[in-house]
Backbone as numpy.savetxt, mean C-alpha at the origin, in Angstrom:
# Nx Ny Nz CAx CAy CAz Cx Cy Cz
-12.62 -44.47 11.15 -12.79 -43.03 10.93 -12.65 -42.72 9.43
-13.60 -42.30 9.10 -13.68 -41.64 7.39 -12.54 -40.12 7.10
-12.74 -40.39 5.90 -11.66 -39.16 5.29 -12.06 -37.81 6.00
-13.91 -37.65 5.86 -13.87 -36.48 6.31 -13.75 -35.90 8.01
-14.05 -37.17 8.80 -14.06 -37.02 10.20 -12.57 -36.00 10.25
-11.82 -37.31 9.50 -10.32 -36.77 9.76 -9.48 -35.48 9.49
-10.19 -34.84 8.24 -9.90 -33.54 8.05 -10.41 -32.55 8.65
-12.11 -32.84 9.14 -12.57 -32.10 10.40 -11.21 -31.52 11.81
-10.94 -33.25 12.02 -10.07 -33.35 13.26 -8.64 -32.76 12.94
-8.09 -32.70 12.21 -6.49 -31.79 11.68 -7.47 -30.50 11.10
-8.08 -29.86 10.99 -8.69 -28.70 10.29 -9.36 -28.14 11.79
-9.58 -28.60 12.72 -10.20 -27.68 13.66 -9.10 -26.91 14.25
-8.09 -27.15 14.62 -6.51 -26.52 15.27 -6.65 -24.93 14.77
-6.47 -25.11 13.71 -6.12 -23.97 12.80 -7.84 -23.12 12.61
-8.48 -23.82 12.63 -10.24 -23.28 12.55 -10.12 -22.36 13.68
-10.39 -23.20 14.91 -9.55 -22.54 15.78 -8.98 -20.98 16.36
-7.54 -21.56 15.86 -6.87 -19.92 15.79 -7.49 -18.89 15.21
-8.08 -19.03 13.96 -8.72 -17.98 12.93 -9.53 -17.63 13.53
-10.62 -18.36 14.45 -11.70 -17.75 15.00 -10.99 -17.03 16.41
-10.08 -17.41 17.01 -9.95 -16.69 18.33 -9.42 -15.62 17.94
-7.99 -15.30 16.78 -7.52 -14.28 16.47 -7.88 -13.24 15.46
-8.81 -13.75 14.29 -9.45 -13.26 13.39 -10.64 -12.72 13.57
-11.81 -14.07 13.61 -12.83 -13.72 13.52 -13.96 -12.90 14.66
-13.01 -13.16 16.07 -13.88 -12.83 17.41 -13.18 -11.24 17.25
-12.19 -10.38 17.19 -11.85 -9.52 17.10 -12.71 -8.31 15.91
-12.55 -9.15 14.50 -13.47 -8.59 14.09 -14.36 -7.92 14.24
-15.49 -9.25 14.87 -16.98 -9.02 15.07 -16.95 -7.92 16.41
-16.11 -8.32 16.81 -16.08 -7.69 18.88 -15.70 -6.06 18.34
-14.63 -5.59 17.64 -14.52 -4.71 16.89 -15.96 -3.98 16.46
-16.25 -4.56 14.94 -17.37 -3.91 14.36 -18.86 -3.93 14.94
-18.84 -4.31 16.16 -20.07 -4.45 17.35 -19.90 -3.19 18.14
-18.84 -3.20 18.15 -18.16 -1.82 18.82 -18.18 -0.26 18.43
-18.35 -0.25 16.89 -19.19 0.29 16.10 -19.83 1.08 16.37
-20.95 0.40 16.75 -22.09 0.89 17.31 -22.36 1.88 18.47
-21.48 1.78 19.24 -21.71 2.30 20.78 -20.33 3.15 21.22
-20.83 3.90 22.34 -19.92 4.66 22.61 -18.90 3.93 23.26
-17.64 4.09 22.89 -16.99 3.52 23.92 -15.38 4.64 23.85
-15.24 4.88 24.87 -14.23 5.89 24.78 -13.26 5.97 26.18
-12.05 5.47 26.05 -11.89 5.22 27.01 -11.24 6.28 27.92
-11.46 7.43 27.44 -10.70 8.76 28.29 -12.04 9.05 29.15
-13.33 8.38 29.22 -14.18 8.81 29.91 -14.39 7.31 30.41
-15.04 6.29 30.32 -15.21 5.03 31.07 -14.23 4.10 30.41
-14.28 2.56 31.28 -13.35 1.96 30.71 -14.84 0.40 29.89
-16.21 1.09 30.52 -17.24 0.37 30.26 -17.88 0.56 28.58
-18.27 -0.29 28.20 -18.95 -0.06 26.59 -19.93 1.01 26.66
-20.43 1.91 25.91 -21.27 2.75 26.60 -22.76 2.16 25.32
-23.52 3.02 25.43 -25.00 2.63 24.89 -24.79 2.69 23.16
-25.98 1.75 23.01 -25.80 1.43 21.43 -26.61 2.65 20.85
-25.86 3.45 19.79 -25.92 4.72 19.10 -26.13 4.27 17.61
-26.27 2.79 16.86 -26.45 2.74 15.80 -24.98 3.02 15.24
-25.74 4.26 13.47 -24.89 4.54 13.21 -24.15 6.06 13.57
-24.35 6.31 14.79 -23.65 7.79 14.64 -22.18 7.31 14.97
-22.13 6.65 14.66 -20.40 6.82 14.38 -19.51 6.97 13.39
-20.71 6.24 12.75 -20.37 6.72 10.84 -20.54 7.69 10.43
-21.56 8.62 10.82 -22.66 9.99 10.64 -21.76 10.99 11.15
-20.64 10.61 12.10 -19.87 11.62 12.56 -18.73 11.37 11.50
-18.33 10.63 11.14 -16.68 10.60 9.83 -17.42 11.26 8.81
-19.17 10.78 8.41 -19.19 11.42 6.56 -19.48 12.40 7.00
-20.12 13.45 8.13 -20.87 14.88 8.18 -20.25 15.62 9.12
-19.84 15.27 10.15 -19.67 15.86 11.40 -18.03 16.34 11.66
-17.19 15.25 11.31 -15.89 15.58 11.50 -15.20 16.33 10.10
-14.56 17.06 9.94 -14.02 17.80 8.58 -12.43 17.00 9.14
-11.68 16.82 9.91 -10.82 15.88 9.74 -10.95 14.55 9.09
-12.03 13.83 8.59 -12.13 12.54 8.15 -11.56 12.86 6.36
-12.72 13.99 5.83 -12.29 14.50 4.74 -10.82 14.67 3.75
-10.58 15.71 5.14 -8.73 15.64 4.67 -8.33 14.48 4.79
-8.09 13.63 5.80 -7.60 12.17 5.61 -8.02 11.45 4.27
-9.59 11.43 4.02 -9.27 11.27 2.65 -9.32 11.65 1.33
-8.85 13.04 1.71 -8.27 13.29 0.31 -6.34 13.12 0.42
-5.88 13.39 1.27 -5.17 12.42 1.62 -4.51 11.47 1.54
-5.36 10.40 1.32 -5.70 9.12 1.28 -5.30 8.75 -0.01
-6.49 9.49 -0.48 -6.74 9.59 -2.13 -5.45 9.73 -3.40
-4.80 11.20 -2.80 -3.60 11.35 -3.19 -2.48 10.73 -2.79
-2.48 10.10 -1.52 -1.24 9.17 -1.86 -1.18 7.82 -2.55
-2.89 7.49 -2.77 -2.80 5.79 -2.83 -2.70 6.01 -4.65
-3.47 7.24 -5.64 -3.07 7.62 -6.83 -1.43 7.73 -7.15
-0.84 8.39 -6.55 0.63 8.93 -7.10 1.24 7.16 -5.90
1.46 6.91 -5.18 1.91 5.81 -4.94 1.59 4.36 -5.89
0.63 4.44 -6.50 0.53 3.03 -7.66 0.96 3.43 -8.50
0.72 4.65 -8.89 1.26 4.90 -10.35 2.69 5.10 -10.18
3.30 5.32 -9.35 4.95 5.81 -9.56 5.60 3.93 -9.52
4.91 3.58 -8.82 5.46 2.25 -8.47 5.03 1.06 -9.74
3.79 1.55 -10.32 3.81 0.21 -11.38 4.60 1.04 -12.38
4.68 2.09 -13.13 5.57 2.79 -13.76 6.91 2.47 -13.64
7.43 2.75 -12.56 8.82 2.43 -11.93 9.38 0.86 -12.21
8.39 0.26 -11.92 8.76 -1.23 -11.88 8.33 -1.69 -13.21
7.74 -1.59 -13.89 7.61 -1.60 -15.48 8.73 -1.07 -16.51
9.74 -0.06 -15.79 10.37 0.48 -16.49 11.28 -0.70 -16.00
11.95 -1.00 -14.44 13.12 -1.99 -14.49 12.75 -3.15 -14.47
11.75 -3.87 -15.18 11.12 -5.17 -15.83 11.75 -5.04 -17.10
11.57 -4.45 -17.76 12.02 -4.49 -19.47 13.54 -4.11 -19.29
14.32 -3.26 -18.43 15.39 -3.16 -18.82 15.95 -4.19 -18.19
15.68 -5.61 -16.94 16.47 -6.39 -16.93 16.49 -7.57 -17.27
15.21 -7.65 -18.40 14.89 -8.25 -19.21 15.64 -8.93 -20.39
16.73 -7.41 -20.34 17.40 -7.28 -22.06 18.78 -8.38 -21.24
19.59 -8.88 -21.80 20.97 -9.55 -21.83 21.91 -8.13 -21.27
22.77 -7.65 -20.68 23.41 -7.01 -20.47 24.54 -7.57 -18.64
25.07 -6.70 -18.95 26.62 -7.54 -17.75 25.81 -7.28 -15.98
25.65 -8.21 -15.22 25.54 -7.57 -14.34 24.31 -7.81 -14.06
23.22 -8.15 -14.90 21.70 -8.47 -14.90 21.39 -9.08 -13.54
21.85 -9.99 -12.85 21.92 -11.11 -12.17 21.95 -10.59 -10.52
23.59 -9.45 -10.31 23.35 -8.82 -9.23 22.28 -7.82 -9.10
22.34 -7.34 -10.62 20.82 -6.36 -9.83 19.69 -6.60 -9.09
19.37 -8.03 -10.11 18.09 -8.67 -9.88 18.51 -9.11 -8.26
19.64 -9.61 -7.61 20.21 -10.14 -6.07 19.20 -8.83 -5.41
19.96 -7.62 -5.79 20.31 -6.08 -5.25 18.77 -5.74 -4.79
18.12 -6.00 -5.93 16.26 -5.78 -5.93 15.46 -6.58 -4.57
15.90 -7.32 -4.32 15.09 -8.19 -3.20 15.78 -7.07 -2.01
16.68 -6.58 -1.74 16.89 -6.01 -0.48 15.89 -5.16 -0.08
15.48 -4.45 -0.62 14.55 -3.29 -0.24 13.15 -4.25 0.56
12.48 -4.81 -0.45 11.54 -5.65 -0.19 11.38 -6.39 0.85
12.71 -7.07 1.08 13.19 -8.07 2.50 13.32 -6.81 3.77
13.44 -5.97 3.60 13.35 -4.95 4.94 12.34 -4.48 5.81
12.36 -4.59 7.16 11.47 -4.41 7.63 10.83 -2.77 6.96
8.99 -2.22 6.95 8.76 -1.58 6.78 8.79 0.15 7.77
9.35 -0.75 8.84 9.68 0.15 10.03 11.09 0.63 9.82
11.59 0.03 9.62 13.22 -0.07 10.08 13.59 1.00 8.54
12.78 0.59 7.73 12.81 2.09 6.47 12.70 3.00 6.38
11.03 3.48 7.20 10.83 4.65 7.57 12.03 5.47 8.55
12.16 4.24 9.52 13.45 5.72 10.23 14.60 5.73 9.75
14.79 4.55 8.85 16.14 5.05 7.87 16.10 6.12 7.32
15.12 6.26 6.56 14.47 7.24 5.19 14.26 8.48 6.15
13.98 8.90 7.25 13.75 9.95 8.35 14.97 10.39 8.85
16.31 9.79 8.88 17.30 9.97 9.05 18.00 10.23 8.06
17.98 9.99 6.75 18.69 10.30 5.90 18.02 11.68 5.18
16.81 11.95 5.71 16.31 13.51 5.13 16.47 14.24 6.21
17.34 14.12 6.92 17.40 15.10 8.33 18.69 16.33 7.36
17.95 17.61 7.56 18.98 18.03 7.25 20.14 18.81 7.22
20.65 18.29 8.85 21.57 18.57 8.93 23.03 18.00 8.89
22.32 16.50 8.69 23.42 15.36 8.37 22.78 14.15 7.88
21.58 13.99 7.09 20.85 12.99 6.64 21.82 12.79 5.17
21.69 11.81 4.75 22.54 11.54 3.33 21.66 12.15 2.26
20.63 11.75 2.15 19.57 11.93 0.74 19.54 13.81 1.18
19.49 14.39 2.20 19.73 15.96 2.17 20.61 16.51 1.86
22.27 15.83 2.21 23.01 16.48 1.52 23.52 16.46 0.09
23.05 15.15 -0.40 23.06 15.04 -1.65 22.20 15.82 -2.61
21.07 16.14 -1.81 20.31 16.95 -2.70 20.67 18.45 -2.68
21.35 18.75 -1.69 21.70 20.12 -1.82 22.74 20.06 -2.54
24.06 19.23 -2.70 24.71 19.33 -3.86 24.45 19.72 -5.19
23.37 18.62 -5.05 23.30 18.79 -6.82 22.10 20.32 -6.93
21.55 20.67 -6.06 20.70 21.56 -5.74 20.89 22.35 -4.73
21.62 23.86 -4.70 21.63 24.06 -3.66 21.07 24.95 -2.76
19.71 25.49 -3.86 18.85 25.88 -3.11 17.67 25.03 -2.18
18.14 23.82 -2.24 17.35 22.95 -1.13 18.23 22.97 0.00
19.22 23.40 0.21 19.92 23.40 1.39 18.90 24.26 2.77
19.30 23.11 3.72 18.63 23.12 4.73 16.82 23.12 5.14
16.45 22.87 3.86 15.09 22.13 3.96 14.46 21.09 4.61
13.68 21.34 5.75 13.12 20.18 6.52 12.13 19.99 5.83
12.59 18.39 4.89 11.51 17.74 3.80 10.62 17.32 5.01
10.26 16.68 5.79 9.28 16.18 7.11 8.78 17.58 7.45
8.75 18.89 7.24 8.18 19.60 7.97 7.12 20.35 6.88
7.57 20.53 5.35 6.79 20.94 4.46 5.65 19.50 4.19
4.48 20.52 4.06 3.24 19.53 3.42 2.99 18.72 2.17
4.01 19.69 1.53 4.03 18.77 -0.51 5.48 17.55 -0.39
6.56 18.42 0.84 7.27 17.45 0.67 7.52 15.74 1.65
6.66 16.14 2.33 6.73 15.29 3.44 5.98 14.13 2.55
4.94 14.55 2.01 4.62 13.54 1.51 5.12 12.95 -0.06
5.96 13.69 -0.30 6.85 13.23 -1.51 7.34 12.22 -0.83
8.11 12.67 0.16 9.39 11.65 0.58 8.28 9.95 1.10
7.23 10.20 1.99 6.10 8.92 1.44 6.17 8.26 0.89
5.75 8.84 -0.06 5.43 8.15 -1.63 6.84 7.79 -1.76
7.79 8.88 -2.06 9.34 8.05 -2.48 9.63 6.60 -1.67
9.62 6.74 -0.17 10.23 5.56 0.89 8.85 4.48 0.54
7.66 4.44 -0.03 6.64 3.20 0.18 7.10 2.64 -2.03
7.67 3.40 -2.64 7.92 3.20 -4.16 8.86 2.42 -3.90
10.06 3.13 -3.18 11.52 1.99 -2.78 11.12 0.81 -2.22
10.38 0.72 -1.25 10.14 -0.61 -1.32 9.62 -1.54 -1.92
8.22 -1.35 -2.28 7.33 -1.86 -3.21 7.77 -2.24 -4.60
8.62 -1.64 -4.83 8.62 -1.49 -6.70 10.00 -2.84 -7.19
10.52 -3.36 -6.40 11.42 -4.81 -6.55 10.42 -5.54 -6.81
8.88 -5.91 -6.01 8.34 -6.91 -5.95 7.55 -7.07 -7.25
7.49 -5.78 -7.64 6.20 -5.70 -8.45 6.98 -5.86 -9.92
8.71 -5.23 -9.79 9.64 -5.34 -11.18 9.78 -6.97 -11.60
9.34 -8.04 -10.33 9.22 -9.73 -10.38 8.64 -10.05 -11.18
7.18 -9.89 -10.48 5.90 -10.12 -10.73 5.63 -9.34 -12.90
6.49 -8.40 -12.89 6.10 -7.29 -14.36 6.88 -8.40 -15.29
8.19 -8.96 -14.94 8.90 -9.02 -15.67 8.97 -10.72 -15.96
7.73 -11.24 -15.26 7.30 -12.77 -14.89 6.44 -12.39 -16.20
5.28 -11.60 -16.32 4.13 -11.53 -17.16 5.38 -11.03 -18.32
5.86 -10.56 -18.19 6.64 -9.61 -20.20 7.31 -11.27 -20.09
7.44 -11.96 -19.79 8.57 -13.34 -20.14 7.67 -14.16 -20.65
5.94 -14.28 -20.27 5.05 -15.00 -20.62 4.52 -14.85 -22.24
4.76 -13.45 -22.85 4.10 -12.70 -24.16 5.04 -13.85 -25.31
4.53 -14.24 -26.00 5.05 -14.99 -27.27 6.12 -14.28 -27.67
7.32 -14.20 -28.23 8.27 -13.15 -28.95 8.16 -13.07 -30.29
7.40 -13.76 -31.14 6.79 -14.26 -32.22 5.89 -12.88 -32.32
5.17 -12.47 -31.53 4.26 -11.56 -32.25 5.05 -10.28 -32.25
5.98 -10.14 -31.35 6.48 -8.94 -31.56 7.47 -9.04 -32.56
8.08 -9.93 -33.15 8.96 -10.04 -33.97 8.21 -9.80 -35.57
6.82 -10.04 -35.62 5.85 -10.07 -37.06 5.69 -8.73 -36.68
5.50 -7.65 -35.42 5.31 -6.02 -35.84 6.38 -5.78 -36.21
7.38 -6.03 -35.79 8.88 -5.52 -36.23 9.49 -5.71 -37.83
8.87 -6.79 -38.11 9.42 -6.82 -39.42 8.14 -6.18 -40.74
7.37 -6.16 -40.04 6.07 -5.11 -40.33 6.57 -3.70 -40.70
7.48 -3.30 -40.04 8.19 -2.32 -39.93 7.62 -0.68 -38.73
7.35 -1.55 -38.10 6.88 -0.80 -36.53 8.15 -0.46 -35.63
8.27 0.63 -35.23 9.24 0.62 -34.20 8.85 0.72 -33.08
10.32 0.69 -31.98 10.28 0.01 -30.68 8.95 0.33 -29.92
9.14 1.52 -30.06 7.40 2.12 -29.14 6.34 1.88 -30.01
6.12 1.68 -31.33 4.85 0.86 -31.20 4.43 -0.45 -30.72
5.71 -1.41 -31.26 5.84 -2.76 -30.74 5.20 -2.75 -29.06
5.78 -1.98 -28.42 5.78 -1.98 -26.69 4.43 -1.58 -26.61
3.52 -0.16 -27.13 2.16 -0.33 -27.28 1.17 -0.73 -27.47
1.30 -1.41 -29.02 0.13 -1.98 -29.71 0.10 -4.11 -29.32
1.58 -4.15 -29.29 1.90 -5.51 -28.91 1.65 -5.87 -27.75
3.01 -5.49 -27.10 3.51 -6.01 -25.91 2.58 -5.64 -24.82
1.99 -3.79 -24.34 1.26 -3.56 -23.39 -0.45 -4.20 -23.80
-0.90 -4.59 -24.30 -1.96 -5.35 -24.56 -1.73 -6.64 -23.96
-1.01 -7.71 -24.23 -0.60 -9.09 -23.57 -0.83 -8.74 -22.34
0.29 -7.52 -21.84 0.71 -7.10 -20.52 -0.35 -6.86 -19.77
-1.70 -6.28 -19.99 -2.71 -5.45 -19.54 -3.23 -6.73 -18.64
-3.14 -7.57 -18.27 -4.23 -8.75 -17.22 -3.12 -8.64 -16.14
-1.59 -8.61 -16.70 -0.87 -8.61 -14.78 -0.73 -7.14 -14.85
-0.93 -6.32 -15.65 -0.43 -4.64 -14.76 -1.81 -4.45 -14.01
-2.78 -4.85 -14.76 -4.40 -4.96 -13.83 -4.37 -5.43 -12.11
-3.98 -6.53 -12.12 -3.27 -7.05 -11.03 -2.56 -6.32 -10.30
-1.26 -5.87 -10.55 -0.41 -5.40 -10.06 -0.95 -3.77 -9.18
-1.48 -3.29 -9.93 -2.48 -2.33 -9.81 -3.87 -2.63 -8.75
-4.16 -3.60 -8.64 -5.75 -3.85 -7.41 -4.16 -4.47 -6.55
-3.72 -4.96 -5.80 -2.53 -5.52 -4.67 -2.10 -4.22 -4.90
-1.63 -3.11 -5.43 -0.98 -1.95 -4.43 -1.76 -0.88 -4.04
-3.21 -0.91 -4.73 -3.86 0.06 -4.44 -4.09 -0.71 -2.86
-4.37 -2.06 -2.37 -4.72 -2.32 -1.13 -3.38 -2.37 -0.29
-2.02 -2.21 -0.52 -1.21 -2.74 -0.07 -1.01 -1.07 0.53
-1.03 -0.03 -0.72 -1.31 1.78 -0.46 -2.11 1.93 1.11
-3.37 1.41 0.58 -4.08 1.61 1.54 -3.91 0.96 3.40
-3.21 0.18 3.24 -2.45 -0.46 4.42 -1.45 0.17 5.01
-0.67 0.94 4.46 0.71 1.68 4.97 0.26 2.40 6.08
1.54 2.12 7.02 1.21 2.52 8.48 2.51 2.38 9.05
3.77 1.27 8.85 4.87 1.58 9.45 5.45 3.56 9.13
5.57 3.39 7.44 6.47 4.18 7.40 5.71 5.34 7.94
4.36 5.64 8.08 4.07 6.99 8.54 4.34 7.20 10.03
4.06 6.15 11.02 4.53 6.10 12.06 6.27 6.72 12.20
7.20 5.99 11.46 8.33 6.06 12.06 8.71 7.20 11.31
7.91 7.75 10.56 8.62 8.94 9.62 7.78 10.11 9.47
6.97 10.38 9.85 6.00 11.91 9.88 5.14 12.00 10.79
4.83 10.87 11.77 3.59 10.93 12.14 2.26 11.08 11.99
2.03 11.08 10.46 1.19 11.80 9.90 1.07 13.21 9.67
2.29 14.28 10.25 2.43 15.60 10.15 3.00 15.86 8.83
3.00 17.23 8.80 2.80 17.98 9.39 1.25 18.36 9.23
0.68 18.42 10.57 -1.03 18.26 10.27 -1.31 17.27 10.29
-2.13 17.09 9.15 -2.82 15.64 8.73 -2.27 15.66 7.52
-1.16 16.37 6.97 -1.49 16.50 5.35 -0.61 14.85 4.86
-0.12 13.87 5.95 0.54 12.36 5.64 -0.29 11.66 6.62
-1.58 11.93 6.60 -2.52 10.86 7.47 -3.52 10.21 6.81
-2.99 9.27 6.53 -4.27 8.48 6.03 -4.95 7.91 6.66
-5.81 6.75 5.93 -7.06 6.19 6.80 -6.93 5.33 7.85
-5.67 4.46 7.44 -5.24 3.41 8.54 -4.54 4.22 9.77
-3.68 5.10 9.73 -2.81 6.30 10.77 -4.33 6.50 11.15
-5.20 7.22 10.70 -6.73 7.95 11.37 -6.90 7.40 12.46
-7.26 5.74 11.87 -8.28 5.01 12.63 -7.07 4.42 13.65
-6.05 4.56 13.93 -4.92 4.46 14.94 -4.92 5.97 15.58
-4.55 7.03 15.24 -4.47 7.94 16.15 -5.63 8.40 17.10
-6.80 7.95 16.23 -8.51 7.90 17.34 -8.74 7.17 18.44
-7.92 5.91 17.84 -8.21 4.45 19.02 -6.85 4.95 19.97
-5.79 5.13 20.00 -4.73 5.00 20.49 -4.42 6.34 21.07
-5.00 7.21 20.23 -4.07 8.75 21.03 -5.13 9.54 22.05
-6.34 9.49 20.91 -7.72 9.83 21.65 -8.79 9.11 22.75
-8.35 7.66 22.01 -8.79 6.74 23.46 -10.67 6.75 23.20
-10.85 6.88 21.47 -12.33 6.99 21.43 -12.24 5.50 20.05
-12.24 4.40 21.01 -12.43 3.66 20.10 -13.57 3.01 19.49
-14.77 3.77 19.68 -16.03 3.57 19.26 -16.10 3.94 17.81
-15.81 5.58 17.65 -15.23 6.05 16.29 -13.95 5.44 15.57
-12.96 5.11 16.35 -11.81 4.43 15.56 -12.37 3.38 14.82
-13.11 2.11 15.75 -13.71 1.13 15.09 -14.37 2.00 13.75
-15.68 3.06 13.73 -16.56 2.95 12.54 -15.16 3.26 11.42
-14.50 4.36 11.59 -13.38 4.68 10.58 -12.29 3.77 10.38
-12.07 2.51 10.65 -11.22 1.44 10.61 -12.08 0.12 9.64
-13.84 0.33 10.54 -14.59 -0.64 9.25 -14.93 0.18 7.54
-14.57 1.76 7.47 -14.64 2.19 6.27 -13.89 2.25 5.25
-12.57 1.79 6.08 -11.24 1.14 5.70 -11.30 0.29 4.90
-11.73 -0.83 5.85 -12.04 -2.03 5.43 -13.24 -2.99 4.35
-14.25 -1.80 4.33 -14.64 -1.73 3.17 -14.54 -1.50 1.96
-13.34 -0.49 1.72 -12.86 0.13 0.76 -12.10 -1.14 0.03
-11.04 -1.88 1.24 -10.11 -2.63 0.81 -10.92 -3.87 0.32
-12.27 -4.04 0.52 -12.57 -5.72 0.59 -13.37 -5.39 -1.03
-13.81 -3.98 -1.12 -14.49 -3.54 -3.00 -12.98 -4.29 -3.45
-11.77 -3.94 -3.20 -10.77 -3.76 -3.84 -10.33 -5.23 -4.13
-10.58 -6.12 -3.13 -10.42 -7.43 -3.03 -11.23 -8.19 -3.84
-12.26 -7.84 -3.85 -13.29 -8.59 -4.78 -13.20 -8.63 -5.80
-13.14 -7.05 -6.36 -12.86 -7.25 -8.11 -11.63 -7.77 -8.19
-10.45 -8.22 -7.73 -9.27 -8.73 -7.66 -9.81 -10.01 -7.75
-10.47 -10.82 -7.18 -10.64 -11.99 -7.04 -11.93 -12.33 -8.54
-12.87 -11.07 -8.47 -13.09 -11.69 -9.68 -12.61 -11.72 -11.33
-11.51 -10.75 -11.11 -10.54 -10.34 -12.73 -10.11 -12.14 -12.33
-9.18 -12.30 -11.86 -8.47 -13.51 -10.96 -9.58 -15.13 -11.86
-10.70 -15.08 -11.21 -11.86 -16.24 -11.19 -11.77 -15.99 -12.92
-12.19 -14.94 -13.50 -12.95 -14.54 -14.72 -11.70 -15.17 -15.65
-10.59 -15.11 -15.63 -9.02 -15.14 -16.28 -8.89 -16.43 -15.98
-9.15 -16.98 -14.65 -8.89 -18.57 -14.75 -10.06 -19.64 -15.87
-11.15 -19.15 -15.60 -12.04 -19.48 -16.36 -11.67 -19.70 -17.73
């Protein structure tokens, strides 16, 4: 038996799985697409309709819209607070100071947590009649006293964005503070004695080097944004309204609540288009940089 028989034969196992769990779902999925299938009326596939299933998310439904604008606004203010955030505690645990060591321990907790098990933390601690993060905020504020952050539309989705930043932003302070360790210290040391200070150094120097992993860091959360689905589940439902429903919650509350998974499928493959643009230029910044 030759090398390649043999990798055929250990490579089909796993070929395999991908096709029974991956690839047949997929296709069986986006075939599905096409046709009515809804199961509050048959439990049978119904007739192939093309694309009106798509024709109903871009023209027909005005709920698709809000979802994504939506969408839009959380996956903007969620990258940016989070590469910001984590850019800021990259450089500060960067510097020598007491204590560096547990923080960096302290940082993996968030990350290591389930994404479920956050949301109803984070839902419990804005309750407010005994949530922690409510009464603390009415302390220091006490005209927020007794504010149901989950029930307002600007704040519900603050608290979002806040509970998907807490998690996210350890991994990405790794990954920031992996690339600022890679930059020569040599060049920033020739602006400095140039006589540049700290914020130019960090501008003209340092965020230039930096610009190929914040690029990075930036395509993985815009798709990682676009994936979030524990915490809206265990923490808004997507309420109040739609104004915390995004595209992935959509294409779940259609298939699952409505029982019209003909449309869930087309709004789940527009998803998935979005994410695979997002994947690509990732893979080719990625190819182009290895090169």
């Amino acid at each position: 038996m030759n090398n390649r028989n043999l990798a055929a034969i250990l490579l089909a196992p796993a070929i395999l799985l991908v096709a029974v769990t991956t690839v047949y779902p997929m296709a069986s999925s986006f075939w599905t697409s096409f046709h009515v299938l809804n199961l509050a009326r048959s439990l049978d596939r119904g007739p192939f309709i093309g694309l009106e299933n798509y024709k109903e998310a871009f023209v027909y439904d005005p709920d698709f819209w809000t979802v994504m604008r939506v969408t839009a606004t959380f996956v903007i203010l969620d990258v940016g607070l989070t590469i910001l955030g984590a850019l800021g505690l990259a450089i500060l645990l960067l510097r020598a100071g007491f204590g560096k060591g547990i923080v960096r321990t302290l940082l993996i907790l968030p990350f290591a947590m389930s994404p479920a098990l956050i949301g109803i933390s984070w839902r419990f601690m804005l309750n407010p009649d005994y949530g922690a993060f409510a009464r603390t905020i009415a302390a220091v504020l006490p005209f927020m006293r007794d504010v149901d952050y989950l029930a307002s539309p600007s704040l519900a989705m603050a608290a979002l964005i806040s509970c998907d930043v807490w998690h996210w932003a350890p991994y990405f302070t790794f990954m920031l503070m992996g690339g600022l360790a890679s930059i020569p210290p040599e060049t920033q040391e020739a602006a400095r004695i140039d006589g540049a200070s700290n914020w130019r150094v960090f501008r003209d120097v340092t965020l230039p080097q930096l610009a190929p992993v914040l690029i990075v860091a930036v395509i993985l959360k815009s798709v990682f944004a676009l994936k979030v689905f524990d915490a809206i589940v265990t923490m808004t439902a997507g309420g109040p309204g739609r104004e915390t429903t995004t595209l992935a919650f959509f294409a779940y509350h259609i298939g699952f609540r409505d029982y019209d998974f003909g449309y869930a499928a087309a709004v789940a493959y527009i998803l998935t288009a979005i994410l695979f643009l997002l994947s690509l230029s990732y893979m080719r910044f990625a190819f182009r940089r290895a090169a």
